[in-house]
Coordinates of C-alpha atoms in Angstrom, one line a residue:
Chain A
M146 CA 95.1 75.4 113.2
E147 CA 96.0 72.5 111.0
S148 CA 93.1 72.9 108.7
F149 CA 93.9 76.6 108.4
L150 CA 97.5 75.8 107.3
E151 CA 96.1 73.3 104.9
R152 CA 93.8 75.8 103.2
N153 CA 96.3 78.7 103.2
S154 CA 99.4 77.7 101.3
F155 CA 101.1 81.1 101.4
F156 CA 100.9 81.1 105.2
S157 CA 101.9 77.5 105.7
H158 CA 105.1 77.8 103.5
L159 CA 106.3 80.7 105.7
Y160 CA 105.1 79.0 108.9
R161 CA 107.0 75.8 108.1
F162 CA 110.1 77.9 107.2
F163 CA 110.1 79.7 110.5
D164 CA 108.9 76.8 112.5
A165 CA 112.2 74.9 111.8
A166 CA 114.3 77.5 113.8
T167 CA 111.9 79.1 116.3
P168 CA 109.2 78.2 118.7
S169 CA 105.8 77.8 117.1
W170 CA 104.2 81.0 118.5
L171 CA 107.1 83.0 117.2
A172 CA 106.9 81.3 113.8
Y173 CA 103.2 82.2 113.7
L174 CA 104.0 85.8 114.4
L175 CA 106.9 86.0 112.0
A176 CA 104.9 84.4 109.1
A177 CA 102.0 86.8 109.7
S178 CA 104.4 89.8 109.8
V179 CA 106.0 88.8 106.5
I180 CA 102.5 88.5 104.9
V181 CA 101.4 91.9 106.4
F182 CA 104.6 93.5 105.1
V183 CA 104.0 92.1 101.6
L184 CA 100.3 93.1 101.7
V185 CA 101.0 96.7 102.8
N186 CA 103.7 97.2 100.2
G187 CA 101.8 95.5 97.5
L188 CA 98.8 97.7 98.2
M189 CA 101.1 100.8 98.0
L190 CA 102.4 99.5 94.6
F191 CA 98.9 99.0 93.3
T192 CA 98.0 102.5 94.6
M193 CA 100.9 104.0 92.7
A194 CA 99.8 102.1 89.6
L195 CA 96.2 103.4 90.1
I196 CA 97.4 107.0 90.4
Y197 CA 99.5 106.7 87.3
M198 CA 96.7 104.9 85.4
E199 CA 94.1 107.5 86.6
R200 CA 96.2 110.5 85.5
R201 CA 97.0 109.0 82.1
L202 CA 93.5 107.8 81.4
I203 CA 91.8 111.0 82.5
G204 CA 94.3 112.7 80.1
R205 CA 93.1 110.4 77.3
F206 CA 89.5 111.0 78.2
Q207 CA 90.1 114.8 78.1
V208 CA 92.1 114.6 74.8
R209 CA 95.4 115.6 76.3
L210 CA 98.5 113.6 77.1
G211 CA 98.7 113.4 80.9
P212 CA 102.1 113.1 82.7
N213 CA 104.7 111.7 80.3
R214 CA 108.0 113.4 81.2
V215 CA 109.4 111.5 84.2
G216 CA 110.7 108.1 83.2
P217 CA 109.4 106.0 80.2
F218 CA 105.8 107.0 79.5
G219 CA 105.8 109.0 82.7
L220 CA 105.9 105.9 84.8
L221 CA 108.0 107.4 87.5
Q222 CA 105.6 110.4 88.0
P223 CA 104.0 108.9 91.2
V224 CA 107.5 108.4 92.6
A225 CA 108.5 111.9 91.8
D226 CA 105.2 113.2 93.4
A227 CA 105.8 111.1 96.5
I228 CA 109.4 112.5 96.9
K229 CA 108.1 116.1 96.3
I230 CA 105.3 115.6 99.0
L231 CA 107.8 114.2 101.5
F232 CA 109.9 117.4 101.3
K233 CA 107.1 119.8 101.6
E234 CA 106.7 121.9 104.8
D235 CA 104.5 120.4 107.4
L236 CA 102.1 123.1 108.7
V237 CA 99.9 123.0 111.7
P238 CA 97.3 125.9 112.0
V239 CA 97.6 128.0 115.1
G240 CA 94.1 127.3 116.3
A241 CA 94.4 123.5 115.6
D242 CA 94.1 120.8 118.2
R243 CA 97.5 119.3 117.8
I244 CA 97.0 115.7 118.9
T245 CA 93.8 115.2 117.0
F246 CA 95.2 117.0 114.0
N247 CA 98.2 114.7 113.8
L248 CA 96.3 111.5 114.6
A249 CA 93.7 111.9 112.0
P250 CA 95.7 111.0 108.8
V251 CA 97.1 107.9 110.6
L252 CA 93.6 106.8 111.6
F253 CA 92.4 107.4 108.1
I254 CA 94.9 105.1 106.4
F255 CA 94.7 102.3 108.9
P256 CA 91.2 100.9 108.2
V257 CA 92.2 100.5 104.5
F258 CA 95.0 98.1 105.5
L259 CA 92.8 96.3 108.0
S260 CA 90.1 95.4 105.4
L261 CA 92.8 94.1 103.1
A262 CA 93.5 91.3 105.7
V263 CA 90.4 89.3 104.7
V264 CA 90.6 89.6 100.9
P265 CA 91.8 86.4 99.3
F266 CA 94.1 87.5 96.4
G267 CA 94.8 84.0 94.9
E268 CA 93.9 80.4 95.3
R269 CA 94.7 79.6 99.0
Y270 CA 96.5 83.0 99.3
F271 CA 95.1 85.1 102.0
L272 CA 96.1 86.5 105.5
A273 CA 93.0 85.6 107.5
D274 CA 89.8 83.7 106.7
L275 CA 87.4 85.3 109.2
N276 CA 84.0 83.7 109.3
V277 CA 82.5 87.3 109.7
A278 CA 84.7 88.9 107.0
V279 CA 81.9 90.8 105.3
L280 CA 80.8 92.4 108.6
F281 CA 84.4 93.0 109.5
I282 CA 85.0 95.0 106.3
M283 CA 81.8 97.0 106.8
G284 CA 82.7 97.7 110.4
V285 CA 86.3 98.7 109.7
S286 CA 85.4 101.0 106.9
G287 CA 83.3 103.0 109.4
L288 CA 86.6 103.9 111.2
S289 CA 87.7 106.3 108.4
T290 CA 84.5 108.4 109.0
I291 CA 85.8 109.1 112.5
A292 CA 89.1 110.1 111.1
I293 CA 87.5 112.5 108.7
L294 CA 85.5 114.1 111.6
M295 CA 88.7 114.4 113.6
A296 CA 90.5 116.1 110.7
G297 CA 87.7 118.5 110.1
W298 CA 87.2 119.4 113.7
S299 CA 90.8 119.8 114.7
S300 CA 91.7 122.0 111.7
A301 CA 89.8 125.0 113.2
N302 CA 88.7 125.9 109.7
R303 CA 85.2 126.3 108.5
Y304 CA 85.7 124.7 105.1
A305 CA 87.3 121.7 106.7
M306 CA 84.4 121.5 109.1
F307 CA 81.8 121.7 106.3
G308 CA 83.7 119.1 104.4
A309 CA 83.7 116.8 107.4
V310 CA 80.0 117.2 108.2
R311 CA 79.1 116.5 104.6
A312 CA 81.4 113.5 104.6
V313 CA 79.8 112.1 107.7
A314 CA 76.2 112.7 106.4
Q315 CA 77.1 111.0 103.1
L316 CA 79.1 108.1 104.5
I317 CA 76.6 107.0 107.2
S318 CA 73.7 107.3 104.6
Y319 CA 75.5 105.1 102.1
E320 CA 76.6 102.6 104.6
V321 CA 73.0 101.4 104.9
P322 CA 72.4 100.4 101.3
M323 CA 76.0 99.1 101.1
V324 CA 75.5 96.6 104.0
L325 CA 72.0 95.6 102.8
S326 CA 73.1 95.0 99.2
L327 CA 75.4 92.3 100.4
V328 CA 72.6 90.5 102.2
G329 CA 71.5 88.9 98.9
V330 CA 75.0 87.5 98.4
L331 CA 75.1 86.2 102.0
L332 CA 71.7 84.5 101.4
L333 CA 72.9 82.8 98.2
V334 CA 76.3 81.7 99.5
G335 CA 75.3 81.1 103.1
S336 CA 78.6 82.3 104.6
M337 CA 80.3 85.6 105.5
S338 CA 83.8 84.4 104.9
M339 CA 85.4 85.9 101.8
V340 CA 87.1 82.6 100.9
T341 CA 83.8 80.7 101.0
I342 CA 82.1 83.4 99.0
V343 CA 84.6 82.9 96.2
E344 CA 84.5 79.1 96.4
G345 CA 80.7 79.1 96.7
Q346 CA 80.1 81.0 93.4
R347 CA 79.0 78.6 90.7
L348 CA 78.4 81.6 88.5
P349 CA 79.9 85.0 89.0
L350 CA 77.5 86.7 91.4
I351 CA 77.1 89.7 89.2
L352 CA 74.8 87.5 87.0
L353 CA 72.8 86.3 90.0
Q354 CA 72.8 89.7 91.9
P355 CA 72.7 92.4 89.3
L356 CA 70.6 94.7 91.5
G357 CA 72.8 94.0 94.5
F358 CA 75.9 94.7 92.5
L359 CA 74.5 98.0 91.2
V360 CA 73.6 99.2 94.7
F361 CA 76.9 98.1 96.1
F362 CA 78.9 99.7 93.4
M363 CA 77.1 103.1 93.8
A364 CA 77.5 102.9 97.5
A365 CA 81.1 102.0 97.2
L366 CA 81.7 105.0 94.9
A367 CA 80.1 107.2 97.5
E368 CA 82.1 105.7 100.4
L369 CA 85.3 106.3 98.3
N370 CA 84.3 109.9 97.7
R371 CA 84.8 109.4 94.0
T372 CA 83.5 111.6 91.4
P373 CA 79.7 111.6 91.1
F374 CA 79.8 111.7 94.9
D375 CA 83.0 113.7 95.6
L376 CA 81.4 116.8 97.0
V377 CA 83.1 116.1 100.3
E378 CA 86.1 117.8 98.8
A379 CA 84.4 119.8 96.1
E380 CA 87.1 122.3 95.1
S381 CA 84.6 124.9 93.8
E382 CA 82.7 125.1 97.1
L383 CA 84.9 123.9 100.0
V384 CA 88.6 124.6 98.9
A385 CA 89.6 121.0 99.7
G386 CA 87.1 119.8 102.3
Y387 CA 88.3 118.1 105.4
H388 CA 91.9 118.1 104.5
T389 CA 92.1 121.8 103.6
E390 CA 94.6 122.6 106.3
Y391 CA 96.9 119.6 105.8
S392 CA 100.1 119.9 103.9
G393 CA 103.2 117.8 103.2
M394 CA 103.1 114.1 104.0
K395 CA 99.9 114.4 106.2
F396 CA 98.0 115.5 103.1
G397 CA 99.9 112.8 101.2
M398 CA 98.6 110.2 103.6
F399 CA 95.0 111.4 103.0
M400 CA 95.4 111.2 99.3
L401 CA 97.2 107.8 99.5
A402 CA 94.5 106.4 101.7
E403 CA 91.8 107.5 99.3
F404 CA 93.5 105.9 96.3
A405 CA 94.4 102.8 98.4
A406 CA 90.7 102.5 99.5
S407 CA 89.7 102.5 95.8
V408 CA 92.0 99.5 95.2
V409 CA 90.7 97.7 98.3
S410 CA 87.1 98.4 97.4
S411 CA 87.7 97.1 93.9
A412 CA 89.3 94.0 95.3
I413 CA 86.2 93.4 97.4
I414 CA 83.9 93.9 94.4
V415 CA 86.1 91.4 92.4
T416 CA 85.9 88.9 95.3
V417 CA 82.2 89.2 95.9
F418 CA 80.7 89.7 92.5
F419 CA 83.3 88.5 90.0
K420 CA 84.3 85.2 91.4
G421 CA 87.5 86.5 92.9
W422 CA 90.6 84.7 91.8
E423 CA 88.9 81.9 89.9
G424 CA 89.4 81.7 86.1
P425 CA 90.6 79.3 83.4
L426 CA 94.1 78.8 82.2
L427 CA 96.0 81.7 83.9
P428 CA 97.2 81.4 87.5
S429 CA 94.8 82.6 90.1
H430 CA 96.7 85.7 91.2
L431 CA 96.9 86.9 87.6
W432 CA 93.2 86.5 87.2
F433 CA 92.7 88.5 90.4
V434 CA 94.9 91.4 89.2
I435 CA 93.3 91.4 85.7
K436 CA 89.8 91.7 87.2
L437 CA 91.0 94.3 89.7
F438 CA 92.3 96.5 87.0
V439 CA 89.1 96.1 85.0
V440 CA 87.1 97.4 88.0
L441 CA 89.6 100.2 88.6
F442 CA 89.3 101.2 84.9
V443 CA 85.5 101.5 85.3
L444 CA 86.0 103.7 88.4
I445 CA 88.3 106.0 86.4
W446 CA 85.8 105.9 83.4
I447 CA 83.0 107.0 85.7
R448 CA 85.1 109.8 87.1
A449 CA 85.9 111.1 83.6
T450 CA 82.2 110.9 82.5
L451 CA 79.9 112.1 85.2
P452 CA 79.7 115.5 86.8
R453 CA 79.4 116.1 90.6
L454 CA 76.0 115.9 92.3
R455 CA 74.6 118.3 94.9
I456 CA 74.4 117.3 98.6
D457 CA 70.6 117.1 98.7
Q458 CA 70.6 115.0 95.5
I459 CA 73.1 112.7 97.0
M460 CA 71.2 112.2 100.2
A461 CA 67.9 111.7 98.4
F462 CA 69.6 109.1 96.1
A463 CA 70.8 107.1 99.0
W464 CA 67.6 107.0 100.9
K465 CA 65.0 107.1 98.2
V466 CA 66.6 105.0 95.5
L467 CA 69.5 102.8 96.7
F468 CA 67.9 101.8 100.1
P469 CA 64.5 100.6 98.7
L470 CA 66.3 98.9 95.8
S471 CA 68.4 96.9 98.1
L472 CA 65.3 95.9 100.0
V473 CA 63.7 94.7 96.7
N474 CA 66.9 92.7 96.1
I475 CA 66.8 91.1 99.5
A476 CA 63.1 90.2 99.1
A477 CA 63.6 88.7 95.6
T478 CA 66.7 86.7 96.7
A479 CA 65.0 85.4 99.9
V480 CA 62.0 84.1 98.0
E481 CA 64.3 82.3 95.5
V482 CA 66.5 80.8 98.2
L483 CA 63.3 79.6 100.0
L484 CA 62.0 78.0 96.8
W485 CA 65.2 76.4 95.7
P486 CA 67.5 75.7 98.8
Q487 CA 69.7 73.4 96.7
P488 CA 69.5 74.8 93.2
T489 CA 70.3 72.7 90.1
T490 CA 72.0 74.4 87.2
A491 CA 68.7 75.0 85.4
Q492 CA 67.3 76.6 88.6
I493 CA 70.3 78.8 88.9
W494 CA 69.8 80.1 85.3
A495 CA 66.1 80.6 86.2
M496 CA 67.3 82.7 89.2
V497 CA 69.5 84.7 86.8
G498 CA 66.6 85.4 84.5
I499 CA 64.3 86.4 87.4
N500 CA 66.8 88.7 89.0
W501 CA 67.6 90.6 85.8
G502 CA 63.9 90.9 85.3
V503 CA 63.4 92.3 88.8
T504 CA 66.4 94.6 88.2
F505 CA 65.0 96.2 85.1
V506 CA 61.4 96.4 86.3
S507 CA 62.4 98.0 89.6
L508 CA 64.9 100.4 88.0
A509 CA 62.2 101.5 85.5
L510 CA 59.7 101.8 88.3
W511 CA 62.0 103.9 90.5
S512 CA 63.1 106.2 87.8
W513 CA 59.4 106.8 86.9
L514 CA 58.4 107.3 90.5
M515 CA 61.5 109.1 91.9
G516 CA 62.8 110.7 88.8
P517 CA 60.9 114.0 89.2
T518 CA 62.0 114.4 92.8
L519 CA 65.6 113.9 91.9
R520 CA 65.8 116.2 88.9
P521 CA 68.2 119.1 89.2
N522 CA 66.0 121.9 90.6
M523 CA 67.0 125.4 91.6
P524 CA 68.0 126.2 95.2
Q525 CA 65.0 127.5 97.2
L526 CA 66.3 131.1 97.4
L527 CA 66.5 131.4 93.6
R528 CA 63.2 129.8 92.9
G529 CA 61.2 133.0 93.0
A530 CA 63.9 135.1 91.3
T531 CA 63.4 133.6 87.8
T532 CA 59.6 133.4 87.8
G533 CA 59.4 136.9 89.2
K534 CA 57.4 135.8 92.2
A535 CA 58.6 136.1 95.7
A536 CA 60.1 132.9 97.1
Chain B
M14 CA 88.9 80.6 116.2
I15 CA 91.4 80.8 119.0
P16 CA 92.7 77.2 119.4
A17 CA 91.7 75.4 122.6
G18 CA 94.3 75.8 125.4
A19 CA 95.5 79.2 124.2
E20 CA 93.6 80.9 127.0
T21 CA 96.5 80.2 129.4
S22 CA 99.4 81.1 127.0
A23 CA 101.6 84.1 127.6
M24 CA 100.6 85.8 124.4
F25 CA 97.0 85.6 125.2
N26 CA 97.6 87.0 128.7
L27 CA 99.6 89.9 127.2
A28 CA 96.9 90.7 124.7
W29 CA 94.2 90.5 127.4
W30 CA 96.1 92.9 129.7
L31 CA 96.9 95.4 126.9
L32 CA 93.2 95.4 125.9
A33 CA 92.0 95.6 129.5
I34 CA 94.3 98.6 130.3
E35 CA 93.4 100.4 127.1
T36 CA 89.6 99.9 127.7
V37 CA 89.7 101.1 131.3
F38 CA 92.0 104.0 130.5
A39 CA 89.7 105.1 127.6
A40 CA 86.7 104.7 129.9
I41 CA 88.3 107.0 132.5
L42 CA 89.2 109.5 129.8
V43 CA 85.5 109.6 128.6
I44 CA 84.5 110.9 132.1
R45 CA 87.5 113.0 132.9
L46 CA 88.1 115.0 129.7
R47 CA 86.6 118.5 129.8
D48 CA 86.3 118.8 126.0
I49 CA 83.2 116.8 125.1
F50 CA 84.4 116.1 121.5
K51 CA 87.6 114.5 122.8
A52 CA 85.5 112.5 125.3
A53 CA 83.5 111.2 122.4
L54 CA 86.7 110.1 120.6
A55 CA 87.8 108.4 123.9
L56 CA 84.5 106.6 123.8
V57 CA 85.4 105.3 120.3
A58 CA 88.7 104.0 121.7
F59 CA 86.8 102.3 124.5
F60 CA 84.5 100.6 122.0
L61 CA 87.5 99.4 120.1
G62 CA 88.9 97.9 123.3
V63 CA 85.7 96.0 123.8
V64 CA 85.9 94.7 120.2
G65 CA 89.3 93.3 121.1
L66 CA 88.0 91.6 124.2
F67 CA 85.1 90.0 122.2
V68 CA 87.7 88.6 119.8
L69 CA 89.7 87.1 122.7
L70 CA 86.4 85.5 123.9
N71 CA 86.0 83.7 120.6
A72 CA 83.0 85.9 119.8
E73 CA 84.0 87.1 116.4
F74 CA 80.4 87.8 115.3
L75 CA 79.8 90.0 118.3
A76 CA 83.1 91.8 117.7
A77 CA 82.2 92.6 114.1
V78 CA 78.7 93.7 115.1
Q79 CA 80.2 95.9 117.9
L80 CA 82.6 97.4 115.4
L81 CA 79.8 98.0 112.8
I82 CA 77.2 99.4 115.2
Y83 CA 79.0 101.0 118.1
V84 CA 82.2 102.3 116.4
G85 CA 80.8 102.7 112.9
A86 CA 77.3 104.2 113.6
I87 CA 76.5 105.2 117.2
S88 CA 79.7 107.0 118.0
I89 CA 79.7 108.8 114.7
L90 CA 76.1 110.0 115.4
L91 CA 77.3 111.1 118.8
V92 CA 80.1 113.1 117.4
F93 CA 77.8 114.5 114.7
T94 CA 75.3 115.7 117.3
I95 CA 78.2 117.3 119.3
L96 CA 79.3 119.1 116.2
L97 CA 75.8 120.4 115.6
T98 CA 75.5 121.7 119.1
R99 CA 76.6 125.2 119.9
D100 CA 78.8 126.3 122.8
V101 CA 80.2 122.9 123.6
Q102 CA 83.8 124.1 123.8
G103 CA 83.4 125.0 127.5
G104 CA 82.9 121.4 128.4
N105 CA 80.9 119.8 131.1
T106 CA 79.8 122.0 134.1
S107 CA 80.2 120.3 137.5
S108 CA 77.1 118.7 138.9
R109 CA 75.6 119.3 142.4
F110 CA 74.9 115.6 142.7
R111 CA 78.5 114.5 142.8
G112 CA 78.3 113.1 146.3
L113 CA 74.9 111.5 145.8
A114 CA 76.0 109.8 142.6
M115 CA 78.7 107.9 144.6
V116 CA 76.0 105.8 146.2
P117 CA 74.7 104.0 143.1
V118 CA 78.2 103.8 141.7
L119 CA 79.5 102.1 144.8
F120 CA 76.5 99.7 144.8
L121 CA 77.0 98.8 141.1
V122 CA 80.8 98.3 141.5
S123 CA 80.3 96.0 144.5
V124 CA 77.7 94.0 142.6
V125 CA 80.0 93.5 139.6
I126 CA 83.0 92.6 141.9
F127 CA 80.8 90.1 143.8
V128 CA 79.5 88.4 140.6
A129 CA 82.9 88.3 139.0
T130 CA 84.6 86.8 142.1
T131 CA 81.9 84.3 143.1
T132 CA 81.0 82.9 139.7
D133 CA 82.9 79.8 138.8
W134 CA 84.0 80.6 135.2
P135 CA 84.4 77.3 133.4
L136 CA 87.3 77.1 130.9
L137 CA 86.7 75.0 127.8
Q138 CA 89.6 72.6 128.3
E139 CA 88.9 72.1 132.1
A140 CA 85.3 71.1 131.6
A141 CA 84.8 67.4 131.7
L142 CA 82.5 67.1 128.7
L143 CA 81.6 64.0 126.7
P144 CA 83.4 63.9 123.3
P145 CA 80.1 64.6 121.3
V146 CA 79.4 67.6 123.5
Q147 CA 82.9 68.8 123.1
E148 CA 82.6 68.5 119.3
K149 CA 79.4 70.5 119.4
V150 CA 81.0 73.2 121.5
A151 CA 83.9 73.5 119.1
E152 CA 81.5 73.7 116.2
V153 CA 79.4 76.4 117.8
F154 CA 82.4 78.5 118.8
G155 CA 84.1 77.9 115.4
N156 CA 81.4 79.8 113.6
S157 CA 78.9 81.4 115.9
A158 CA 77.0 83.6 113.4
P159 CA 74.6 81.0 112.1
W160 CA 73.8 79.8 115.6
I161 CA 73.1 83.3 116.8
G162 CA 70.9 83.8 113.7
G163 CA 69.0 80.6 114.4
L164 CA 68.4 81.6 118.0
L165 CA 67.1 85.0 117.0
V166 CA 64.5 83.6 114.6
R167 CA 63.5 80.6 116.6
E168 CA 63.8 80.8 120.4
F169 CA 63.9 84.6 120.7
V170 CA 61.6 85.5 117.8
L171 CA 59.3 87.6 120.0
P172 CA 61.9 90.0 121.4
F173 CA 63.5 90.1 117.9
E174 CA 60.2 91.1 116.4
A175 CA 59.5 93.6 119.2
V176 CA 62.8 95.3 118.6
S177 CA 62.0 95.4 114.8
L178 CA 58.7 97.0 115.6
L179 CA 60.4 99.6 117.9
L180 CA 62.9 100.4 115.1
V181 CA 60.1 100.8 112.5
A182 CA 58.2 103.1 114.9
A183 CA 61.4 105.2 115.5
L184 CA 62.0 105.4 111.7
V185 CA 58.4 106.5 111.0
G186 CA 58.7 109.0 113.9
A187 CA 61.9 110.4 112.5
I188 CA 60.4 110.8 109.0
A189 CA 57.3 112.5 110.5
L190 CA 59.5 114.9 112.5
A191 CA 61.8 115.7 109.5
R192 CA 59.0 116.1 107.0
E193 CA 58.7 119.6 105.5
P194 CA 55.3 121.0 106.5

């Protein structure tokens, strides 16, 4: 307890403040509640910033203006949207299963907040320092899959059902490379605690784990249902996927949770691969926010650049490309850790060189081997139609 | 880690009772619900209760693994298979072996009650341990993941490898079954 207070200045300030007037267990609870309040509302603010940024930047990418009427530079557009969505009619379909239908949006948003609990967002500023934080984040993110299934099933709508089944197939496939890509990080740092991962990085881990970063980033994009992988809610095929039947604030909660999940995933990427809050000159929180927005910008950039993939391509990409690549990464990292358990600076730079070499060689090899199988080919029914032969 | 001595505090007891009631209630729902999809959701709630109980037992690693594997993977696969099965809306049909099933159930329940009541569960602060042993216990419980990992690749390496082999066999079998002819 004492060592925890020592390492967590945010918590200990609040704890000492409440401890003066109340019994210590209540002070503990009150301090934690204040931090949770700040975290939840801070995340909502960042989510609003992301929504604004995304709409304006996508506008830029598409050579148009984006929302610019409400407030200066359209800054109040997310607020206006939130108010509009609150006043919309809340519909429940006749055939829907009411309890499950109403529970799904709540269950969808709650893992997002939970995984924020272990992210250190400044030097000695965090809510909890779990020693199994990485596993905790992975486990908690699985909860949203169940919420998607509940939403799809309870809507009594085929499009919602198709969306949910696609979502589950995609999410459980991408969870495998996502977990495995972090094993390299765990081998190098030797701890699953997010705080130790930040403090244990002598170099930003993106230099030491380029392949792990690539796999994790792709898998995170898929877990977030963001654009190259957003066929869970492909408008042209499925109306809106699993949230087709939702309206008003329930739909708002789905949308909010998706954007908030983007923020949280970016925070995790910053913590694990970009040395978290560490940086010269500026205060640590500012560094964290700067790095967070850079990652968010890349997310938006990808959305504006890449078209949507097909479901079979997505599944093949997870199992035939990302999964083996993450295994290659684990093998390479394990050999290096075995050779140099206590690396000197020169050995660390040697590791960087080897890992980038492994990354380029394996990427070239996989695109040569797997490229032909992943190329866009025609659906089976159409195959015969163009060549004139029967399928 | 939960600080030593917290096992007897009021907050701890409250958390334990809430989790225990939630777990048992969810387990009953799994059996009693007619709709098999909702029963699977109740199973998820049950697994979450077990996660909470693991946390109260200072087993954070087991809690995280339970969350990752049971809540995140197994129950989703279960729900997925239910969704792919036709005609499940009618729910479970009643079984002819209702009366017969009571015999093993009663046996199991009595064994569990016997073991739980006759075992002398030692609490950490009550055990008269030498200071170095106490320190070791605190170290192991403070961060159990590396110790579990060490046990898996040293003392229990044979079962560990046997399970790996089984998983590889299952994977190869799945690929062989799903392969297009």
